[in-house]
mmCIF file of C-alpha atoms and ligand atoms in Angstrom:
data_model
loop_
_atom_site.group_PDB
_atom_site.id
_atom_site.type_symbol
_atom_site.label_atom_id
_atom_site.label_comp_id
_atom_site.label_asym_id
_atom_site.label_seq_id
_atom_site.Cartn_x
_atom_site.Cartn_y
_atom_site.Cartn_z
ATOM 1 C CA UNK A 1 15.885 187.000 132.767
ATOM 2 C CA UNK A 2 16.263 188.670 136.165
ATOM 3 C CA UNK A 3 14.288 185.926 137.854
ATOM 4 C CA UNK A 4 16.351 183.244 136.177
ATOM 5 C CA UNK A 5 19.535 184.921 137.418
ATOM 6 C CA UNK A 6 18.158 185.332 140.902
ATOM 7 C CA UNK A 7 18.505 189.129 140.882
ATOM 8 C CA UNK A 8 16.372 190.504 143.693
ATOM 9 C CA UNK A 9 14.281 193.591 142.906
ATOM 10 C CA UNK A 10 14.169 196.224 145.649
ATOM 11 C CA UNK A 11 11.808 199.143 146.227
ATOM 12 C CA UNK A 12 13.576 202.457 146.757
ATOM 13 C CA UNK A 13 11.796 204.690 149.284
ATOM 14 C CA UNK A 14 15.125 206.233 150.393
ATOM 15 C CA UNK A 15 16.845 208.321 147.683
ATOM 16 C CA UNK A 16 18.895 207.921 144.495
ATOM 17 C CA UNK A 17 21.980 205.953 145.475
ATOM 18 C CA UNK A 18 24.456 204.191 143.225
ATOM 19 C CA UNK A 19 24.352 201.144 145.539
ATOM 20 C CA UNK A 20 20.609 200.848 144.876
ATOM 21 C CA UNK A 21 21.138 201.183 141.128
ATOM 22 C CA UNK A 22 20.508 204.949 140.844
ATOM 23 C CA UNK A 23 17.192 205.960 139.311
ATOM 24 C CA UNK A 24 14.782 204.780 136.602
ATOM 25 C CA UNK A 25 15.441 205.794 133.014
ATOM 26 C CA UNK A 26 12.375 206.920 131.080
ATOM 27 C CA UNK A 27 11.228 205.489 127.771
ATOM 28 C CA UNK A 28 12.715 208.435 125.810
ATOM 29 C CA UNK A 29 16.110 207.805 127.373
ATOM 30 C CA UNK A 30 16.084 204.088 126.630
ATOM 31 C CA UNK A 31 14.921 204.750 123.071
ATOM 32 C CA UNK A 32 17.709 207.295 122.467
ATOM 33 C CA UNK A 33 20.262 204.784 123.740
ATOM 34 C CA UNK A 34 18.859 201.988 121.602
ATOM 35 C CA UNK A 35 18.817 204.176 118.494
ATOM 36 C CA UNK A 36 22.442 205.284 118.764
ATOM 37 C CA UNK A 37 23.580 201.786 119.709
ATOM 38 C CA UNK A 38 22.710 200.657 116.162
ATOM 39 C CA UNK A 39 25.194 202.940 114.416
ATOM 40 C CA UNK A 40 28.852 203.989 114.388
ATOM 41 C CA UNK A 41 29.674 207.635 114.903
ATOM 42 C CA UNK A 42 32.454 210.189 115.215
ATOM 43 C CA UNK A 43 32.450 210.379 119.000
ATOM 44 C CA UNK A 44 33.896 213.938 119.027
ATOM 45 C CA UNK A 45 31.096 215.054 116.720
ATOM 46 C CA UNK A 46 28.463 213.424 118.964
ATOM 47 C CA UNK A 47 30.019 215.061 122.045
ATOM 48 C CA UNK A 48 29.908 218.468 120.315
ATOM 49 C CA UNK A 49 26.385 218.203 118.928
ATOM 50 C CA UNK A 50 24.877 216.918 122.162
ATOM 51 C CA UNK A 51 27.009 219.280 124.264
ATOM 52 C CA UNK A 52 25.789 222.287 122.264
ATOM 53 C CA UNK A 53 22.175 221.160 122.617
ATOM 54 C CA UNK A 54 22.554 220.590 126.369
ATOM 55 C CA UNK A 55 24.253 223.972 126.764
ATOM 56 C CA UNK A 56 21.346 225.688 124.987
ATOM 57 C CA UNK A 57 18.724 223.768 126.988
ATOM 58 C CA UNK A 58 20.407 224.593 130.305
ATOM 59 C CA UNK A 59 21.257 228.219 129.391
ATOM 60 C CA UNK A 60 25.026 227.728 129.503
ATOM 61 C CA UNK A 61 27.923 228.561 127.186
ATOM 62 C CA UNK A 62 29.085 224.980 126.890
ATOM 63 C CA UNK A 63 28.510 221.420 128.068
ATOM 64 C CA UNK A 64 30.604 218.249 128.174
ATOM 65 C CA UNK A 65 29.128 214.810 128.817
ATOM 66 C CA UNK A 66 31.130 212.562 131.097
ATOM 67 C CA UNK A 67 30.609 209.248 132.894
ATOM 68 C CA UNK A 68 29.230 210.700 136.122
ATOM 69 C CA UNK A 69 29.705 213.606 138.480
ATOM 70 C CA UNK A 70 32.765 211.914 140.018
ATOM 71 C CA UNK A 71 34.375 211.639 136.569
ATOM 72 C CA UNK A 72 33.392 215.268 136.010
ATOM 73 C CA UNK A 73 35.234 216.346 139.158
ATOM 74 C CA UNK A 74 38.385 214.558 138.016
ATOM 75 C CA UNK A 75 38.289 216.060 134.525
ATOM 76 C CA UNK A 76 37.446 219.552 135.806
ATOM 77 C CA UNK A 77 40.424 219.421 138.174
ATOM 78 C CA UNK A 78 42.695 218.209 135.355
ATOM 79 C CA UNK A 79 41.501 220.959 132.987
ATOM 80 C CA UNK A 80 42.058 223.660 135.615
ATOM 81 C CA UNK A 81 45.592 222.394 136.306
ATOM 82 C CA UNK A 82 46.558 221.919 132.643
ATOM 83 C CA UNK A 83 45.643 225.532 131.706
ATOM 84 C CA UNK A 84 45.311 224.474 128.075
ATOM 85 C CA UNK A 85 48.609 222.572 127.875
ATOM 86 C CA UNK A 86 48.208 219.081 126.429
ATOM 87 C CA UNK A 87 51.808 218.409 127.453
ATOM 88 C CA UNK A 88 51.044 219.124 131.087
ATOM 89 C CA UNK A 89 47.810 217.144 130.939
ATOM 90 C CA UNK A 90 49.453 214.024 129.520
ATOM 91 C CA UNK A 91 51.818 213.872 132.491
ATOM 92 C CA UNK A 92 49.039 213.854 135.096
ATOM 93 C CA UNK A 93 48.717 212.545 137.772
ATOM 94 C CA UNK A 94 52.352 213.721 137.875
ATOM 95 C CA UNK A 95 51.877 217.489 138.120
ATOM 96 C CA UNK A 96 55.498 218.345 138.803
ATOM 97 C CA UNK A 97 53.981 220.166 141.811
ATOM 98 C CA UNK A 98 53.260 223.151 139.592
ATOM 99 C CA UNK A 99 49.954 225.003 140.055
ATOM 100 C CA UNK A 100 48.347 221.798 141.265
ATOM 101 C CA UNK A 101 46.543 222.969 144.406
ATOM 102 C CA UNK A 102 42.778 222.783 144.614
ATOM 103 C CA UNK A 103 41.253 224.788 147.435
ATOM 104 C CA UNK A 104 38.288 223.279 149.291
ATOM 105 C CA UNK A 105 36.264 224.524 152.229
ATOM 106 C CA UNK A 106 37.026 222.223 155.143
ATOM 107 C CA UNK A 107 33.323 222.028 156.067
ATOM 108 C CA UNK A 108 32.547 220.789 152.540
ATOM 109 C CA UNK A 109 35.208 218.061 152.611
ATOM 110 C CA UNK A 110 33.419 214.839 151.617
ATOM 111 C CA UNK A 111 33.759 211.390 150.058
ATOM 112 C CA UNK A 112 34.010 212.818 146.507
ATOM 113 C CA UNK A 113 37.228 214.768 147.236
ATOM 114 C CA UNK A 114 39.078 211.658 146.070
ATOM 115 C CA UNK A 115 37.784 212.233 142.532
ATOM 116 C CA UNK A 116 39.599 215.584 142.556
ATOM 117 C CA UNK A 117 42.801 214.098 143.978
ATOM 118 C CA UNK A 118 42.787 211.287 141.429
ATOM 119 C CA UNK A 119 43.745 213.881 138.790
ATOM 120 C CA UNK A 120 46.991 214.500 140.689
ATOM 121 C CA UNK A 121 45.716 217.668 142.350
ATOM 122 C CA UNK A 122 46.666 218.391 145.942
ATOM 123 C CA UNK A 123 43.834 219.544 148.171
ATOM 124 C CA UNK A 124 44.314 222.559 150.401
ATOM 125 C CA UNK A 125 41.549 223.020 152.975
ATOM 126 C CA UNK A 126 40.460 226.353 154.390
ATOM 127 C CA UNK A 127 38.260 227.118 157.403
ATOM 128 C CA UNK A 128 36.990 224.515 159.841
ATOM 129 C CA UNK A 129 33.780 222.638 160.574
ATOM 130 C CA UNK A 130 32.205 225.743 162.146
ATOM 131 C CA UNK A 131 33.195 228.671 159.964
ATOM 132 C CA UNK A 132 35.111 229.902 156.906
ATOM 133 C CA UNK A 133 36.468 233.442 156.573
ATOM 134 C CA UNK A 134 37.348 235.627 153.570
ATOM 135 C CA UNK A 135 40.946 236.043 154.675
ATOM 136 C CA UNK A 136 41.381 232.255 154.746
ATOM 137 C CA UNK A 137 40.506 231.996 151.062
ATOM 138 C CA UNK A 138 42.482 235.120 150.136
ATOM 139 C CA UNK A 139 45.517 233.831 152.028
ATOM 140 C CA UNK A 140 45.367 230.319 150.572
ATOM 141 C CA UNK A 141 45.396 231.494 146.952
ATOM 142 C CA UNK A 142 48.913 231.584 145.480
ATOM 143 C CA UNK A 143 50.654 230.844 142.187
ATOM 144 C CA UNK A 144 50.284 227.165 143.118
ATOM 145 C CA UNK A 145 46.479 227.404 143.022
ATOM 146 C CA UNK A 146 44.682 225.737 140.107
ATOM 147 C CA UNK A 147 41.059 226.158 141.213
ATOM 148 C CA UNK A 148 38.603 226.475 144.063
ATOM 149 C CA UNK A 149 36.054 223.636 144.264
ATOM 150 C CA UNK A 150 32.729 224.274 145.987
ATOM 151 C CA UNK A 151 30.166 221.634 147.041
ATOM 152 C CA UNK A 152 26.617 222.949 147.140
ATOM 153 C CA UNK A 153 24.550 221.318 149.887
ATOM 154 C CA UNK A 154 22.200 222.467 152.630
ATOM 155 C CA UNK A 155 24.262 220.230 154.949
ATOM 156 C CA UNK A 156 27.277 222.544 154.704
ATOM 157 C CA UNK A 157 25.533 225.915 154.556
ATOM 158 C CA UNK A 158 26.057 226.972 158.166
ATOM 159 C CA UNK A 159 29.868 226.786 158.151
ATOM 160 C CA UNK A 160 30.435 227.621 154.467
ATOM 161 C CA UNK A 161 31.214 230.921 152.878
ATOM 162 C CA UNK A 162 28.477 231.862 150.388
ATOM 163 C CA UNK A 163 29.298 230.864 146.808
ATOM 164 C CA UNK A 164 28.990 234.491 145.614
ATOM 165 C CA UNK A 165 31.777 235.508 147.969
ATOM 166 C CA UNK A 166 34.002 232.578 146.984
ATOM 167 C CA UNK A 167 33.570 233.494 143.310
ATOM 168 C CA UNK A 168 34.318 237.163 143.958
ATOM 169 C CA UNK A 169 37.534 236.474 145.881
ATOM 170 C CA UNK A 170 38.756 233.750 143.494
ATOM 171 C CA UNK A 171 38.018 235.805 140.375
ATOM 172 C CA UNK A 172 39.868 238.811 141.723
ATOM 173 C CA UNK A 173 42.944 236.546 141.567
ATOM 174 C CA UNK A 174 41.870 234.954 138.254
ATOM 175 C CA UNK A 175 41.268 231.534 139.785
ATOM 176 C CA UNK A 176 38.389 229.441 138.375
ATOM 177 C CA UNK A 177 35.603 228.174 140.641
ATOM 178 C CA UNK A 178 34.174 224.690 140.022
ATOM 179 C CA UNK A 179 30.846 223.803 141.639
ATOM 180 C CA UNK A 180 29.849 220.239 142.432
ATOM 181 C CA UNK A 181 26.059 220.355 142.184
ATOM 182 C CA UNK A 182 25.784 216.610 141.478
ATOM 183 C CA UNK A 183 22.528 216.092 143.372
ATOM 184 C CA UNK A 184 21.143 219.655 143.194
ATOM 185 C CA UNK A 185 18.045 218.963 141.079
ATOM 186 C CA UNK A 186 15.246 219.929 141.415
ATOM 187 C CA UNK A 187 14.897 222.898 141.170
ATOM 188 C CA UNK A 188 15.622 222.946 137.434
ATOM 189 C CA UNK A 189 16.881 226.552 137.739
ATOM 190 C CA UNK A 190 20.060 225.212 139.333
ATOM 191 C CA UNK A 191 21.174 224.291 135.818
ATOM 192 C CA UNK A 192 21.894 227.999 135.226
ATOM 193 C CA UNK A 193 21.860 229.481 138.738
ATOM 194 C CA UNK A 194 25.497 228.764 139.706
ATOM 195 C CA UNK A 195 26.998 229.588 136.311
ATOM 196 C CA UNK A 196 24.784 232.692 136.370
ATOM 197 C CA UNK A 197 26.472 233.665 139.632
ATOM 198 C CA UNK A 198 29.810 233.396 137.838
ATOM 199 C CA UNK A 199 30.942 229.825 138.577
ATOM 200 C CA UNK A 200 33.303 228.720 135.796
ATOM 201 C CA UNK A 201 32.209 225.068 135.697
ATOM 202 C CA UNK A 202 29.262 223.301 137.325
ATOM 203 C CA UNK A 203 28.879 219.529 137.528
ATOM 204 C CA UNK A 204 25.652 217.483 137.661
ATOM 205 C CA UNK A 205 25.140 213.746 137.939
ATOM 206 C CA UNK A 206 23.057 212.137 135.179
ATOM 207 C CA UNK A 207 21.947 209.167 137.227
ATOM 208 C CA UNK A 208 20.161 210.908 140.096
ATOM 209 C CA UNK A 209 16.924 212.884 139.755
ATOM 210 C CA UNK A 210 17.674 213.535 136.057
ATOM 211 C CA UNK A 211 16.901 209.839 135.516
ATOM 212 C CA UNK A 212 19.570 209.515 132.834
ATOM 213 C CA UNK A 213 22.052 206.636 132.566
ATOM 214 C CA UNK A 214 23.632 205.824 135.928
ATOM 215 C CA UNK A 215 27.047 206.168 134.278
ATOM 216 C CA UNK A 216 26.546 209.695 132.938
ATOM 217 C CA UNK A 217 27.099 213.222 134.129
ATOM 218 C CA UNK A 218 27.577 216.685 132.686
ATOM 219 C CA UNK A 219 29.984 219.585 133.103
ATOM 220 C CA UNK A 220 28.414 222.952 132.250
ATOM 221 C CA UNK A 221 30.029 226.348 131.921
ATOM 222 C CA UNK A 222 32.717 228.459 130.306
ATOM 223 C CA UNK A 223 33.198 227.794 126.598
ATOM 224 C CA UNK A 224 37.038 227.717 126.716
ATOM 225 C CA UNK A 225 37.148 225.291 129.656
ATOM 226 C CA UNK A 226 34.536 223.035 128.021
ATOM 227 C CA UNK A 227 36.743 223.039 124.885
ATOM 228 C CA UNK A 228 39.586 221.746 127.079
ATOM 229 C CA UNK A 229 37.255 219.062 128.484
ATOM 230 C CA UNK A 230 36.654 217.927 124.888
ATOM 231 C CA UNK A 231 40.399 218.018 124.085
ATOM 232 C CA UNK A 232 41.590 216.215 127.216
ATOM 233 C CA UNK A 233 38.625 214.032 128.200
ATOM 234 C CA UNK A 234 37.850 210.579 126.823
ATOM 235 C CA UNK A 235 38.456 209.299 124.160
ATOM 236 C CA UNK A 236 41.823 211.151 124.327
ATOM 237 C CA UNK A 237 44.524 209.206 126.124
ATOM 238 C CA UNK A 238 45.548 210.392 129.547
ATOM 239 C CA UNK A 239 44.146 209.960 133.052
ATOM 240 C CA UNK A 240 40.580 210.932 132.147
ATOM 241 C CA UNK A 241 40.340 208.126 129.591
ATOM 242 C CA UNK A 242 38.954 206.232 132.562
ATOM 243 C CA UNK A 243 36.023 208.686 132.646
ATOM 244 C CA UNK A 244 34.695 207.356 129.334
ATOM 245 C CA UNK A 245 31.033 207.914 128.494
ATOM 246 C CA UNK A 246 29.694 205.600 125.770
ATOM 247 C CA UNK A 247 27.691 206.986 122.850
ATOM 248 C CA UNK A 248 24.667 205.358 124.491
ATOM 249 C CA UNK A 249 25.289 207.184 127.791
ATOM 250 C CA UNK A 250 25.736 210.464 125.871
ATOM 251 C CA UNK A 251 22.499 210.087 123.906
ATOM 252 C CA UNK A 252 20.681 208.892 127.032
ATOM 253 C CA UNK A 253 21.842 211.857 129.089
ATOM 254 C CA UNK A 254 20.791 214.299 126.367
ATOM 255 C CA UNK A 255 17.329 212.687 126.184
ATOM 256 C CA UNK A 256 17.061 212.788 129.986
ATOM 257 C CA UNK A 257 17.944 216.492 130.182
ATOM 258 C CA UNK A 258 15.543 217.309 127.346
ATOM 259 C CA UNK A 259 12.728 215.400 129.084
ATOM 260 C CA UNK A 260 13.596 217.063 132.401
ATOM 261 C CA UNK A 261 13.402 220.534 130.835
ATOM 262 C CA UNK A 262 10.069 219.744 129.194
ATOM 263 C CA UNK A 263 8.524 218.317 132.360
ATOM 264 C CA UNK A 264 5.912 220.422 134.156
ATOM 265 C CA UNK A 265 7.873 220.952 137.383
ATOM 266 C CA UNK A 266 4.851 222.115 139.395
ATOM 267 C CA UNK A 267 2.850 219.076 138.409
ATOM 268 C CA UNK A 268 5.757 216.787 139.240
ATOM 269 C CA UNK A 269 6.081 218.391 142.666
ATOM 270 C CA UNK A 270 2.339 217.926 143.248
ATOM 271 C CA UNK A 271 2.578 214.259 142.263
ATOM 272 C CA UNK A 272 5.387 213.642 144.770
ATOM 273 C CA UNK A 273 3.681 215.785 147.402
ATOM 274 C CA UNK A 274 0.445 213.835 147.234
ATOM 275 C CA UNK A 275 2.403 210.582 147.726
ATOM 276 C CA UNK A 276 4.225 212.117 150.718
ATOM 277 C CA UNK A 277 0.880 213.204 152.184
ATOM 278 C CA UNK A 278 -0.576 209.729 151.662
ATOM 279 C CA UNK A 279 2.325 208.181 153.592
ATOM 280 C CA UNK A 280 1.852 210.743 156.369
ATOM 281 C CA UNK A 281 -1.909 210.197 156.602
ATOM 282 C CA UNK A 282 -1.661 206.416 156.645
ATOM 283 C CA UNK A 283 1.223 206.194 159.123
ATOM 284 C CA UNK A 284 0.499 209.066 161.502
ATOM 285 C CA UNK A 285 -0.631 207.651 164.864
ATOM 286 C CA UNK A 286 0.267 204.033 164.003
ATOM 287 C CA UNK A 287 2.171 202.734 167.065
ATOM 288 C CA UNK A 288 2.362 206.368 168.290
ATOM 289 C CA UNK A 289 4.339 207.505 165.227
ATOM 290 C CA UNK A 290 4.201 211.192 164.512
ATOM 291 C CA UNK A 291 4.420 211.702 160.731
ATOM 292 C CA UNK A 292 5.206 215.005 158.987
ATOM 293 C CA UNK A 293 5.765 216.067 155.395
ATOM 294 C CA UNK A 294 8.860 218.190 154.914
ATOM 295 C CA UNK A 295 9.511 220.011 151.659
ATOM 296 C CA UNK A 296 13.219 219.330 151.059
ATOM 297 C CA UNK A 297 15.431 216.488 149.879
ATOM 298 C CA UNK A 298 18.480 215.365 151.936
ATOM 299 C CA UNK A 299 20.868 218.001 150.515
ATOM 300 C CA UNK A 300 18.318 220.790 150.116
ATOM 301 C CA UNK A 301 16.608 219.836 146.848
ATOM 302 C CA UNK A 302 12.989 220.868 146.348
ATOM 303 C CA UNK A 303 11.137 217.585 146.704
ATOM 304 C CA UNK A 304 9.003 216.438 149.624
ATOM 305 C CA UNK A 305 9.646 213.571 152.033
ATOM 306 C CA UNK A 306 7.636 212.036 154.859
ATOM 307 C CA UNK A 307 9.422 212.054 158.212
ATOM 308 C CA UNK A 308 8.444 209.442 160.781
ATOM 309 C CA UNK A 309 9.179 210.387 164.385
ATOM 310 C CA UNK A 310 9.195 207.113 166.288
ATOM 311 C CA UNK A 311 8.387 206.660 169.974
ATOM 312 C CA UNK A 312 11.472 206.063 172.141
ATOM 313 C CA UNK A 313 10.920 202.320 172.466
ATOM 314 C CA UNK A 314 11.278 201.814 168.690
ATOM 315 C CA UNK A 315 14.711 201.921 167.083
ATOM 316 C CA UNK A 316 14.906 203.468 163.625
ATOM 317 C CA UNK A 317 17.839 201.195 162.786
ATOM 318 C CA UNK A 318 15.833 198.040 163.609
ATOM 319 C CA UNK A 319 12.864 199.224 161.582
ATOM 320 C CA UNK A 320 15.115 200.030 158.637
ATOM 321 C CA UNK A 321 16.646 196.526 158.880
ATOM 322 C CA UNK A 322 13.196 194.955 158.998
ATOM 323 C CA UNK A 323 12.234 196.871 155.816
ATOM 324 C CA UNK A 324 15.522 195.858 154.180
ATOM 325 C CA UNK A 325 14.617 192.199 154.800
ATOM 326 C CA UNK A 326 11.399 192.904 152.904
ATOM 327 C CA UNK A 327 13.594 194.349 150.101
ATOM 328 C CA UNK A 328 12.596 197.956 150.703
ATOM 329 C CA UNK A 329 15.076 200.789 151.260
ATOM 330 C CA UNK A 330 13.989 203.661 153.524
ATOM 331 C CA UNK A 331 15.921 206.607 154.947
ATOM 332 C CA UNK A 332 17.389 206.820 158.445
ATOM 333 C CA UNK A 333 17.737 210.352 159.792
ATOM 334 C CA UNK A 334 18.377 209.884 163.531
ATOM 335 C CA UNK A 335 18.131 207.245 166.251
ATOM 336 C CA UNK A 336 14.340 207.584 166.307
ATOM 337 C CA UNK A 337 13.614 209.271 162.984
ATOM 338 C CA UNK A 338 13.060 207.582 159.622
ATOM 339 C CA UNK A 339 11.921 209.021 156.323
ATOM 340 C CA UNK A 340 10.241 207.885 153.148
ATOM 341 C CA UNK A 341 11.032 209.662 149.898
ATOM 342 C CA UNK A 342 8.514 209.389 147.050
ATOM 343 C CA UNK A 343 11.187 210.403 144.512
ATOM 344 C CA UNK A 344 11.788 206.894 143.160
ATOM 345 C CA UNK A 345 8.425 205.323 144.022
ATOM 346 C CA UNK A 346 5.559 204.277 141.804
ATOM 347 C CA UNK A 347 2.101 204.620 143.364
ATOM 348 C CA UNK A 348 1.758 200.851 143.713
ATOM 349 C CA UNK A 349 5.152 200.652 145.429
ATOM 350 C CA UNK A 350 4.102 203.300 147.932
ATOM 351 C CA UNK A 351 1.202 201.071 149.008
ATOM 352 C CA UNK A 352 3.665 198.191 149.470
ATOM 353 C CA UNK A 353 5.993 200.399 151.534
ATOM 354 C CA UNK A 354 3.189 201.540 153.838
ATOM 355 C CA UNK A 355 1.899 197.985 154.374
ATOM 356 C CA UNK A 356 5.408 196.662 155.027
ATOM 357 C CA UNK A 357 6.154 199.473 157.462
ATOM 358 C CA UNK A 358 2.993 198.769 159.437
ATOM 359 C CA UNK A 359 3.940 195.114 159.645
ATOM 360 C CA UNK A 360 7.511 195.951 160.777
ATOM 361 C CA UNK A 361 6.093 198.297 163.411
ATOM 362 C CA UNK A 362 3.873 195.538 164.801
ATOM 363 C CA UNK A 363 6.866 193.174 164.864
ATOM 364 C CA UNK A 364 9.019 195.665 166.759
ATOM 365 C CA UNK A 365 6.186 196.357 169.177
ATOM 366 C CA UNK A 366 5.802 192.645 169.922
ATOM 367 C CA UNK A 367 9.524 192.511 170.629
ATOM 368 C CA UNK A 368 9.376 195.324 173.178
ATOM 369 C CA UNK A 369 6.365 193.832 175.028
HETATM 370 C C1 PLP B 1 26.315 211.727 143.801
HETATM 371 C C2 PLP B 1 27.370 212.729 143.970
HETATM 372 C C3 PLP B 1 28.542 212.654 143.224
HETATM 373 C C4 PLP B 1 28.835 211.505 142.292
HETATM 374 O O1 PLP B 1 27.934 211.412 141.232
HETATM 375 P P1 PLP B 1 28.085 210.233 140.156
HETATM 376 O O2 PLP B 1 27.285 210.736 138.988
HETATM 377 O O3 PLP B 1 27.474 209.025 140.792
HETATM 378 O O4 PLP B 1 29.512 210.056 139.855
HETATM 379 C C5 PLP B 1 29.496 213.637 143.406
HETATM 380 N N1 PLP B 1 29.292 214.653 144.253
HETATM 381 C C6 PLP B 1 28.163 214.766 144.997
HETATM 382 C C7 PLP B 1 28.015 215.905 145.938
HETATM 383 C C8 PLP B 1 27.165 213.798 144.885
HETATM 384 O O5 PLP B 1 26.052 213.931 145.604
#
C-alpha cells in the first residue's frame, strides 16, 4: 500500500520526533489495539481499569491516559486551575482571571509552554537564563497561583532550581507541582522518581522511547488530581475534549508500558551500546572523523549515541542534508558535530546508515578539493 501511495520510508538515526513519525510500536502494542478495536466499551471504565494497572506498574497512586504529553500538559493545567470545580472547568479557557497563573522557570521556557497556555492559564516566569533563586519562586506564589510546572531536562540543569527545592517551596504554600518528563525514559525509574520526590503530577509521552501509539501519553500522580483528570478530560465536554485518546491508543499505551516494564533494561542498553560502538569503530578515522560513544540521550536519558567530530573543512549541515537526500535522518549537534542514535535503528538499518555516511563524506570531500 505504501509503495502504491508513494509514501517514502525513512531511516531514523536521529531521535524520536513527531515529524519523523515517532517510534515503532511493538507487536504486543499493535495486538492490544487490534483486539480492542473489535469491541465497544464504556470508555470511563477502560480509562479506570487501564489507569489503575498503569499506576500499579509505575508505582504511582493514579494514572490517566491522554493523547500525548502536550495534551497532558493542557489537562494538568486545567485540573490545577479548576480545583475540583466542574463549573470553573467548563468556562475555560475563560478563567475569569482567578487563580489562573502557572509558574515556570524562565530557563525551562520551551515550545510546549503553549500547551499549558491553551487551557487558559497565564504563564508567570521566574529567574533568567543563567539562574533561578528561592526568593523568586517564593515571591511569585500568590492567591492567583494555580501550579508550578517543571520541565526535566539536562539542557536546563545549570540555570534551574533543583526539583526538590521547587517542590518544598511550592508545597509550603500548598501549590501543586507538575513535572513534564515527556522524553525522560530511560531510565525506567523515572516513572516513580519524580512522584517519589513529591511531585503532584508527572507527564510522559507514549510515542517516544515507550514505543506506544504516537498519539498517547500518560499523567501519573496524586489520586485526587487523577480523579479530576478523569472527570474533566475527554470524553467530557470542555476544552480538553480535544485531547481525546481513542480506546485503541489507551490499550496500546498500556501494552507499551507493560512491555517496557518487563524489558531487561541492562540488556537493552547493551544492545544499543554495541550498535553505537559499531558506528564508532566503522567511522572513526574516515575522512579524519573522530568518533566517540557518549552515554546520554539529547535531554539526559540513559541511552548511548555516537558523536562524529568532523574536520573543519566538512560542514555538519551539508552532511546532514546529504543523508536526508538518501532518506536518512541523523542528529546535528554543532557546526562540525553530528551524531547517530541507535534508539530507533534496526541492525540492518545501521549498516545502511554507515554506508550512506561514508558515501556522503566522500562526496563532501570531492567538493572541497
Ligand atoms: C515530546 C515532548 C512533549 C510532547 O509530547 P507528545 O507526546 O508528542 O505530545 C512535551 N514536552 C516535552 C519536554 C517533550 O520532549
